[in-house]
Amino acid sequence: MLAPGSSYWRYWGKAHPATADHSCHLLPFHSLDVAAAGLTLLQEQPRFSAGLASFLGITLEALRSWLAFLLGLHDAGKFADGFQNLRPDLLSALQGRQVATACDERHDTLGYRFCAGRIDSPGVVVQLLAARTSWEGDPEDLWDLLTPWLNAASGHHGRPPVLRQAPRPLPHHFPAAVAADAKAFFQDLMALLLPQGAPFDLTDYRQLPVFRRISWLVAGLAVAADWIGSNTAWFPYRSTPMPLAAYWTRYALPQAAKAVAACGLLAASPARWSGLAALFPKIATLTPLQRLAETIDLSDYPQLFVVEEVTGGGKTEAALALAHRLLARGAADGVYLALPTMATANAMHQRVGDVYRRLFVEGASPSLVLAHSASRMALALEERNRADRGPGPGEETASRQCSAWLADSRKKALLAQVGVGTIDQALLAVLAARHQSMRLFGLCRKVLIADEVHASDAYVHRLLCTLLRFHAALGGSAILLSATLPAGMRQELIQAFAQPLGVDAAGPTMNVYPLVSRLTMDGLREYPVAARESARRRVGIQACHTEEEVTAFLSQVLDSGGCACWIRNTVDDALEAYQGWVARLGLQRVTVFHARFALGDRLATEAEVLRLFGPRSMAEDRRGRLLVATQVVEQSLDLDFDGMVSDLAPIDLLLQRAGRLKRHGRDPDGNRIAGFDQRGPAVLGVFSPQPSLEADAAWYRGAFPRAAWVYPHHGQLWLTARWLAAHQGFAMPEDARGMMEAVYGEDAQAQIPAGLLAASIKAEGDENAQSAQGRLNSLDLDQGYSATPLHWQDDDSAPTRLGEPTVTVRLARREAGRLIPWATSDDPRQAWQLSQLAIRKSRIAAEAPELAAGVLEAARATMPDLGKYCVAVVLEQNGTEWIGSALNSKGNLVRLGYDRTLGLQFPAGDAP
């Protein structure tokens, strides 16, 4: 089987589990497959490649050759005896020998050790590159300059190589003959892909910071290339040697072109900018903000826009117009819209679905992916691709990872031309989470549009600042949208983006509202924006201090033929209120909407809520109907109520909630009309204890015992209630800044009653701790892609948010002795996704003990992630009810109920 003059053909790179079938894919072929996949990805993203080459100060051709060579080294660790001995039969057939060496060290780490070596003992590849360039200098400098690249190439399984404290010496894994074979392959690979040697001056130590930053993207490219190059549907096994150059041109490159196309990763050409009206033909008159988006100066370099505007000012359209202009001038290749919640992402996905194709030339096939959608990109992924032999104990093959990644829409959204998802999927790019580099790779040439940024808590805000720092450093642009931002938060976001660019972001200085802040390499500029006339309004406040007053307020709206909403701060409060109103009005007139539904039922409920109360609803849809909801309706959902009550919440969230009150122009009966609303003044009922100066520690907790932990800064709640009581309403946009500073300003905190100070001080301490935890959990841009003290977690468990841990619960039913998903779908994996929801781990932590292990494992085998991170809850029908059980975090058995109308319910007295 050996090619003349070479013995590196004696090593397998890919193989099925040990069976009678001894077929395999030789390691040199697999190495070239991955190099070809990476090179094809670079060729299909010419602007990204050109940007990298420019950043490095080398030619585009030199960049591609260099990265292809590095990718060809990615599986160097598979030459090791321990890896080859995973298939003793193949080792014997290929090399005619047997070994006792165990695979007790990851092959990616072994490859890094072999190629890079140590600072005092350079590895094989460091030596080869030094010899090729006749390098003379400090060996430590050379090692420092090359290790960021070798770290990135070796970390192709989604995390950097991690060295054990006392690893076995390399000769244990690479005996002399094996080391010689690997070195011979590296030499031939260099002759094929990198004949001129490294394209850099390896004596210039000043390049190290640049190399470290670039390593984040090279690592992402390596992950993507390895997953594509590991797919046996595109790269079938070959065990007969042939010259490397012949395989490269005849097989690797052509198959890589087919694979990248099949993955949906081909670039789409942007359309020429023709104005916002062309992008949104249904908009008859542009808002002042939208007119500014058409004319504001742009740069070809990273830039940040912070847009603060009232609800109805056209923020989303303005952001997409800015993104289109950036695409058209070649400053970006795609867009990712990051939303705070699943419901807001669903709503944004529907809005973007009508327009995203206009961002690209006619005839292009851009991809639009919803980050948590159960829909799938059309990929030719065969189930047999999951059968490759794993790289070592406890590890997954690249083929299996490829199938899992490309079948997981949360991750695909970062690769699609237009992605829509929760902010969490973007924040994972800056956490020590497996595959984070792939997210950075997907984001770096996109316009990142983050909506509702004011909704971030201290931890998410700190992660967002880190993400902006990475995004700016790696060449991306960002647009942040908010109704209002506290001045301190706005300043921190702007400075985070400015810091890696070396830009002085003095300010912000203006206190006007609405406002657009724009940061470029030239510094910060601020643009006051006139408010849209139809968005100018006054909202009256009616205090409701008892549930009886809430009932009277809502009844008046409903009895007059209007529709209403009561926004509660916890699911259990919402369910309790729903049951009370059903007793008054009947099932047909009351709807409940919260986050504790299985995905399929939640999507159905959300669609029904939009039908009844959305922009297209008419009088007959709305008349006399009540929605009882939680925070899922306060952001980005285009809902319109005639009357509303909200439980007391921080003032910025009340502004958001009020934005769903008399939102659109309607006649007195509730029918949509063009022009101004005719339903009379907007009044928001606020269910709140009275903000007396003698308020004590039980002031909020006594009124809302379940919600006390949701908004723990009770002093800010008191400041909110006091401001509303003093002003009896607010005018937008005139009062926006004053309201925010009255609650969040430094001077305001001194006015909190003494009885609430303890809770407020604790809340502020917790916020500082959350911010510090965000810094601690964030990756260090300047360190580059390398091992960190942080524990690298799977992305499903990486902490994008603090608070009580949650677990993914999948609801199941029994059928013919097996478990099937609660939801129905032609694809069982999709059905499982539609059957899942997130629950706090204190409430559900593990399956009920009576669930048979064999039945459970059979069900997991049909799940998209093999059930790796979920808890299955089996529902049994008991009359009209569906009942299930599980173990909570204390190991106690918990009985629960599920209903498509009510969602998941826990017994009375269960932990809030």
CSV table of C-alpha atoms in Angstrom, one decimal, residues 238-537:
chain,number,residue,atom,x,y,z
A,238,ARG,CA,-9.4,6.3,0.3
A,239,SER,CA,-6.7,3.8,1.4
A,240,THR,CA,-4.6,3.6,-1.7
A,241,PRO,CA,-1.7,6.1,-1.7
A,242,MET,CA,-1.1,8.6,-4.5
A,243,PRO,CA,1.1,11.7,-4.8
A,244,LEU,CA,0.0,14.5,-2.6
A,245,ALA,CA,-0.3,16.9,-5.5
A,246,ALA,CA,-2.5,14.6,-7.5
A,247,TYR,CA,-4.9,14.0,-4.6
A,248,TRP,CA,-4.9,17.8,-3.9
A,249,THR,CA,-5.9,18.8,-7.4
A,250,ARG,CA,-8.1,15.8,-8.4
A,251,TYR,CA,-10.0,15.1,-5.2
A,252,ALA,CA,-9.5,17.4,-2.3
A,253,LEU,CA,-10.2,20.8,-4.0
A,254,PRO,CA,-13.1,19.7,-6.2
A,255,GLN,CA,-14.8,17.9,-3.2
A,256,ALA,CA,-14.2,20.9,-1.0
A,257,ALA,CA,-16.0,23.1,-3.5
A,258,LYS,CA,-19.0,20.8,-3.5
A,259,ALA,CA,-19.0,20.5,0.3
A,260,VAL,CA,-18.9,24.2,1.0
A,261,ALA,CA,-21.8,24.8,-1.5
A,262,ALA,CA,-23.8,22.0,0.1
A,263,CYS,CA,-23.3,23.5,3.6
A,264,GLY,CA,-24.9,26.7,2.4
A,265,LEU,CA,-21.7,28.7,3.2
A,266,LEU,CA,-21.3,30.3,-0.2
A,267,ALA,CA,-21.1,34.0,-0.1
A,268,ALA,CA,-24.0,36.1,-1.4
A,269,SER,CA,-23.3,39.4,-3.2
A,270,PRO,CA,-24.9,42.4,-1.6
A,271,ALA,CA,-27.4,44.5,-3.6
A,272,ARG,CA,-26.6,48.1,-4.5
A,273,TRP,CA,-27.9,50.6,-1.9
A,274,SER,CA,-31.0,52.3,-3.4
A,275,GLY,CA,-32.5,53.9,-0.3
A,276,LEU,CA,-34.6,52.8,2.6
A,277,ALA,CA,-37.8,53.0,0.6
A,278,ALA,CA,-36.5,50.3,-1.7
A,279,LEU,CA,-35.6,48.1,1.2
A,280,PHE,CA,-39.0,48.7,2.9
A,281,PRO,CA,-41.5,49.4,0.1
A,282,LYS,CA,-44.5,49.5,2.5
A,283,ILE,CA,-43.1,52.5,4.4
A,284,ALA,CA,-44.8,55.6,3.0
A,285,THR,CA,-43.1,58.2,5.1
A,286,LEU,CA,-39.7,57.9,6.7
A,287,THR,CA,-39.2,58.8,10.3
A,288,PRO,CA,-36.4,61.3,11.2
A,289,LEU,CA,-34.3,58.4,12.5
A,290,GLN,CA,-34.8,56.5,9.2
A,291,ARG,CA,-33.8,59.6,7.2
A,292,LEU,CA,-30.7,59.9,9.2
A,293,ALA,CA,-29.8,56.2,8.6
A,294,GLU,CA,-29.9,57.0,4.9
A,295,THR,CA,-27.5,59.9,5.0
A,296,ILE,CA,-25.2,59.5,8.0
A,297,ASP,CA,-21.5,59.1,7.1
A,298,LEU,CA,-20.1,55.6,7.0
A,299,SER,CA,-16.6,54.3,7.2
A,300,ASP,CA,-14.9,51.3,5.6
A,301,TYR,CA,-13.4,50.4,9.0
A,302,PRO,CA,-15.1,49.1,12.2
A,303,GLN,CA,-17.8,51.4,13.4
A,304,LEU,CA,-20.4,51.5,16.2
A,305,PHE,CA,-23.8,53.1,16.2
A,306,VAL,CA,-25.9,53.4,19.4
A,307,VAL,CA,-29.5,54.3,18.6
A,308,GLU,CA,-31.8,55.5,21.3
A,309,GLU,CA,-35.3,56.2,20.1
A,310,VAL,CA,-38.9,55.9,21.3
A,311,THR,CA,-41.0,52.9,20.5
A,312,GLY,CA,-42.4,53.4,17.0
A,313,GLY,CA,-39.4,55.5,15.8
A,314,GLY,CA,-38.4,52.9,13.3
A,315,LYS,CA,-35.2,51.6,15.0
A,316,THR,CA,-35.2,48.2,13.4
A,317,GLU,CA,-35.7,49.6,9.9
A,318,ALA,CA,-33.0,52.2,10.5
A,319,ALA,CA,-30.6,49.5,11.7
A,320,LEU,CA,-31.2,47.3,8.7
A,321,ALA,CA,-30.7,50.3,6.4
A,322,LEU,CA,-27.4,51.0,8.0
A,323,ALA,CA,-26.4,47.4,7.7
A,324,HIS,CA,-27.4,47.3,4.0
A,325,ARG,CA,-25.3,50.4,3.4
A,326,LEU,CA,-22.3,48.7,5.1
A,327,LEU,CA,-22.9,45.6,3.0
A,328,ALA,CA,-23.1,47.6,-0.2
A,329,ARG,CA,-19.8,49.3,0.4
A,330,GLY,CA,-18.0,46.1,1.2
A,331,ALA,CA,-17.6,46.8,4.9
A,332,ALA,CA,-19.5,43.7,5.9
A,333,ASP,CA,-20.7,40.4,4.4
A,334,GLY,CA,-23.8,39.7,6.5
A,335,VAL,CA,-26.0,40.6,9.5
A,336,TYR,CA,-26.7,39.0,12.9
A,337,LEU,CA,-29.6,40.4,14.9
A,338,ALA,CA,-29.3,39.6,18.6
A,339,LEU,CA,-32.4,39.8,20.7
A,340,PRO,CA,-32.9,39.4,24.5
A,341,THR,CA,-35.4,36.6,24.5
A,342,MET,CA,-36.8,33.8,22.3
A,343,ALA,CA,-40.1,35.5,21.8
A,344,THR,CA,-38.4,38.7,20.6
A,345,ALA,CA,-36.2,36.7,18.3
A,346,ASN,CA,-39.2,34.9,16.9
A,347,ALA,CA,-40.9,38.3,16.2
A,348,MET,CA,-37.7,39.7,14.6
A,349,HIS,CA,-37.3,36.6,12.4
A,350,GLN,CA,-40.7,37.2,11.0
A,351,ARG,CA,-40.0,40.9,10.3
A,352,VAL,CA,-36.6,40.2,8.7
A,353,GLY,CA,-38.1,37.4,6.6
A,354,ASP,CA,-39.9,39.9,4.5
A,355,VAL,CA,-36.8,42.0,3.7
A,356,TYR,CA,-33.6,40.0,3.9
A,357,ARG,CA,-33.4,39.0,0.3
A,358,ARG,CA,-33.4,42.7,-0.7
A,359,LEU,CA,-30.1,43.1,1.0
A,360,PHE,CA,-28.5,40.9,-1.7
A,361,VAL,CA,-28.5,40.9,-5.5
A,362,GLU,CA,-31.4,39.4,-7.4
A,363,GLY,CA,-30.8,35.7,-8.0
A,364,ALA,CA,-28.6,35.3,-4.9
A,365,SER,CA,-29.6,32.7,-2.4
A,366,PRO,CA,-28.7,34.2,1.0
A,367,SER,CA,-29.5,32.1,4.1
A,368,LEU,CA,-31.7,33.4,6.9
A,369,VAL,CA,-31.5,31.3,10.1
A,370,LEU,CA,-33.4,31.6,13.4
A,371,ALA,CA,-31.0,30.8,16.2
A,372,HIS,CA,-33.4,28.6,18.1
A,373,SER,CA,-35.6,27.5,15.3
A,374,ALA,CA,-36.3,23.8,14.8
A,375,SER,CA,-36.0,24.3,11.0
A,376,ARG,CA,-33.0,22.9,9.3
A,377,MET,CA,-30.7,24.0,6.5
A,378,ALA,CA,-30.8,21.5,3.6
A,379,LEU,CA,-27.5,19.6,4.2
A,380,ALA,CA,-26.5,16.3,2.7
A,381,LEU,CA,-25.5,14.8,6.1
A,382,GLU,CA,-25.8,11.1,6.3
A,383,GLU,CA,-26.4,9.4,9.6
A,384,ARG,CA,-23.5,7.1,8.7
A,385,ASN,CA,-21.2,10.0,9.2
A,386,ARG,CA,-21.6,9.6,12.9
A,387,ALA,CA,-19.9,6.2,12.8
A,388,ASP,CA,-16.3,7.3,12.7
A,389,ARG,CA,-13.9,6.1,15.4
A,390,GLY,CA,-13.6,8.6,18.1
A,391,PRO,CA,-10.2,10.4,18.6
A,392,GLY,CA,-9.9,9.1,22.1
A,393,PRO,CA,-11.8,8.2,25.3
A,394,GLY,CA,-14.7,10.6,26.0
A,395,GLU,CA,-14.2,12.5,22.7
A,396,GLU,CA,-16.5,12.9,19.7
A,397,THR,CA,-15.4,12.6,16.1
A,398,ALA,CA,-15.3,15.6,13.9
A,399,SER,CA,-17.9,14.0,11.7
A,400,ARG,CA,-20.3,13.7,14.6
A,401,GLN,CA,-19.6,17.2,15.7
A,402,CYS,CA,-20.1,18.4,12.1
A,403,SER,CA,-23.5,16.8,11.9
A,404,ALA,CA,-24.5,18.2,15.3
A,405,TRP,CA,-23.3,21.7,14.5
A,406,LEU,CA,-24.8,22.0,11.1
A,407,ALA,CA,-28.1,20.5,12.3
A,408,ASP,CA,-28.2,23.0,15.2
A,409,SER,CA,-29.8,26.2,14.0
A,410,ARG,CA,-28.5,28.1,17.0
A,411,LYS,CA,-25.0,27.7,15.7
A,412,LYS,CA,-25.8,27.9,12.0
A,413,ALA,CA,-27.2,31.4,12.6
A,414,LEU,CA,-23.7,32.6,13.1
A,415,LEU,CA,-22.7,31.3,9.7
A,416,ALA,CA,-25.7,32.3,7.7
A,417,GLN,CA,-25.7,35.6,5.7
A,418,VAL,CA,-28.5,36.8,7.9
A,419,GLY,CA,-28.9,35.3,11.4
A,420,VAL,CA,-31.5,36.1,14.0
A,421,GLY,CA,-31.3,34.8,17.5
A,422,THR,CA,-30.9,35.5,21.2
A,423,ILE,CA,-27.9,37.5,22.4
A,424,ASP,CA,-26.7,34.4,24.2
A,425,GLN,CA,-25.6,32.8,20.9
A,426,ALA,CA,-23.3,35.8,20.2
A,427,LEU,CA,-22.1,36.1,23.8
A,428,LEU,CA,-20.8,32.5,23.6
A,429,ALA,CA,-18.2,33.8,21.2
A,430,VAL,CA,-16.3,35.4,24.2
A,431,LEU,CA,-16.8,32.7,26.8
A,432,ALA,CA,-14.6,29.7,27.4
A,433,ALA,CA,-17.2,27.6,25.5
A,434,ARG,CA,-16.4,24.9,23.1
A,435,HIS,CA,-16.6,26.1,19.5
A,436,GLN,CA,-16.6,29.8,20.6
A,437,SER,CA,-14.0,30.4,17.9
A,438,MET,CA,-16.5,29.3,15.3
A,439,ARG,CA,-18.9,31.9,16.5
A,440,LEU,CA,-16.2,34.6,16.2
A,441,PHE,CA,-15.4,33.4,12.7
A,442,GLY,CA,-19.0,33.7,11.8
A,443,LEU,CA,-19.5,37.1,13.4
A,444,CYS,CA,-16.4,38.9,12.4
A,445,ARG,CA,-17.6,40.1,9.0
A,446,LYS,CA,-21.2,40.7,10.1
A,447,VAL,CA,-22.9,43.8,11.3
A,448,LEU,CA,-23.9,42.9,14.8
A,449,ILE,CA,-27.3,44.4,15.6
A,450,ALA,CA,-28.2,44.1,19.3
A,451,ASP,CA,-31.7,45.1,20.2
A,452,GLU,CA,-33.1,46.1,23.6
A,453,VAL,CA,-29.6,46.5,25.1
A,454,HIS,CA,-31.0,48.3,28.1
A,455,ALA,CA,-32.5,45.0,29.2
A,456,SER,CA,-29.0,43.6,30.0
A,457,ASP,CA,-28.2,42.9,33.6
A,458,ALA,CA,-24.7,43.6,35.0
A,459,TYR,CA,-23.3,40.3,33.9
A,460,VAL,CA,-24.7,40.3,30.3
A,461,HIS,CA,-23.7,43.9,30.0
A,462,ARG,CA,-20.1,43.0,30.9
A,463,LEU,CA,-20.1,40.2,28.4
A,464,LEU,CA,-21.6,42.5,25.7
A,465,CYS,CA,-18.8,44.9,26.3
A,466,THR,CA,-16.3,42.1,25.8
A,467,LEU,CA,-18.0,41.0,22.7
A,468,LEU,CA,-17.9,44.6,21.3
A,469,ARG,CA,-14.2,44.7,22.1
A,470,PHE,CA,-13.6,41.4,20.2
A,471,HIS,CA,-15.9,42.5,17.3
A,472,ALA,CA,-14.1,45.8,16.8
A,473,ALA,CA,-10.7,44.3,17.0
A,474,LEU,CA,-11.5,41.6,14.4
A,475,GLY,CA,-13.0,44.0,11.9
A,476,GLY,CA,-16.7,44.0,12.6
A,477,SER,CA,-19.3,46.8,13.0
A,478,ALA,CA,-22.1,47.0,15.4
A,479,ILE,CA,-25.5,48.7,15.9
A,480,LEU,CA,-27.0,48.9,19.4
A,481,LEU,CA,-30.7,49.6,19.8
A,482,SER,CA,-32.5,50.8,22.9
A,483,ALA,CA,-35.5,52.8,23.9
A,484,THR,CA,-33.4,54.5,26.6
A,485,LEU,CA,-30.0,53.8,28.2
A,486,PRO,CA,-28.6,55.1,31.5
A,487,ALA,CA,-25.7,57.4,30.7
A,488,GLY,CA,-23.1,55.2,32.4
A,489,MET,CA,-24.2,52.1,30.4
A,490,ARG,CA,-24.0,54.0,27.1
A,491,GLN,CA,-20.5,55.2,27.9
A,492,GLU,CA,-19.2,51.8,28.8
A,493,LEU,CA,-20.5,50.2,25.6
A,494,ILE,CA,-19.0,52.9,23.4
A,495,GLN,CA,-15.6,52.7,25.2
A,496,ALA,CA,-15.5,48.9,24.9
A,497,PHE,CA,-15.7,49.2,21.1
A,498,ALA,CA,-13.3,52.1,21.0
A,499,GLN,CA,-10.5,50.6,23.1
A,500,PRO,CA,-9.1,48.0,20.7
A,501,LEU,CA,-9.2,50.6,17.9
A,502,GLY,CA,-7.1,53.0,19.9
A,503,VAL,CA,-9.8,55.6,19.5
A,504,ASP,CA,-10.5,58.3,22.1
A,505,ALA,CA,-14.2,58.0,22.9
A,506,ALA,CA,-14.4,61.0,25.1
A,507,GLY,CA,-18.0,61.5,26.2
A,508,PRO,CA,-20.8,60.9,25.5
A,509,THR,CA,-21.6,64.5,26.0
A,510,MET,CA,-25.1,65.1,24.9
A,511,ASN,CA,-28.1,64.5,27.1
A,512,VAL,CA,-30.7,64.9,24.4
A,513,TYR,CA,-33.2,62.3,23.3
A,514,PRO,CA,-33.7,60.6,20.8
A,515,LEU,CA,-30.0,60.4,20.0
A,516,VAL,CA,-27.7,58.4,17.7
A,517,SER,CA,-24.0,58.0,18.8
A,518,ARG,CA,-21.6,57.0,16.1
A,519,LEU,CA,-18.0,55.9,16.8
A,520,THR,CA,-15.4,55.4,14.0
A,521,MET,CA,-11.7,55.6,13.8
A,522,ASP,CA,-12.2,59.4,13.7
A,523,GLY,CA,-13.8,59.4,17.1
A,524,LEU,CA,-17.3,59.8,18.6
A,525,ARG,CA,-20.0,62.0,17.1
A,526,GLU,CA,-23.5,62.4,18.4
A,527,TYR,CA,-26.6,63.2,16.3
A,528,PRO,CA,-29.8,64.5,17.9
A,529,VAL,CA,-32.9,63.1,16.2
A,530,ALA,CA,-36.3,64.7,16.0
A,531,ALA,CA,-39.0,62.4,17.5
A,532,ARG,CA,-41.6,61.0,15.1
A,533,GLU,CA,-44.8,63.0,15.6
A,534,SER,CA,-47.0,60.0,15.8
A,535,ALA,CA,-44.6,58.6,18.5
A,536,ARG,CA,-45.0,61.7,20.6
A,537,ARG,CA,-47.5,61.1,23.3
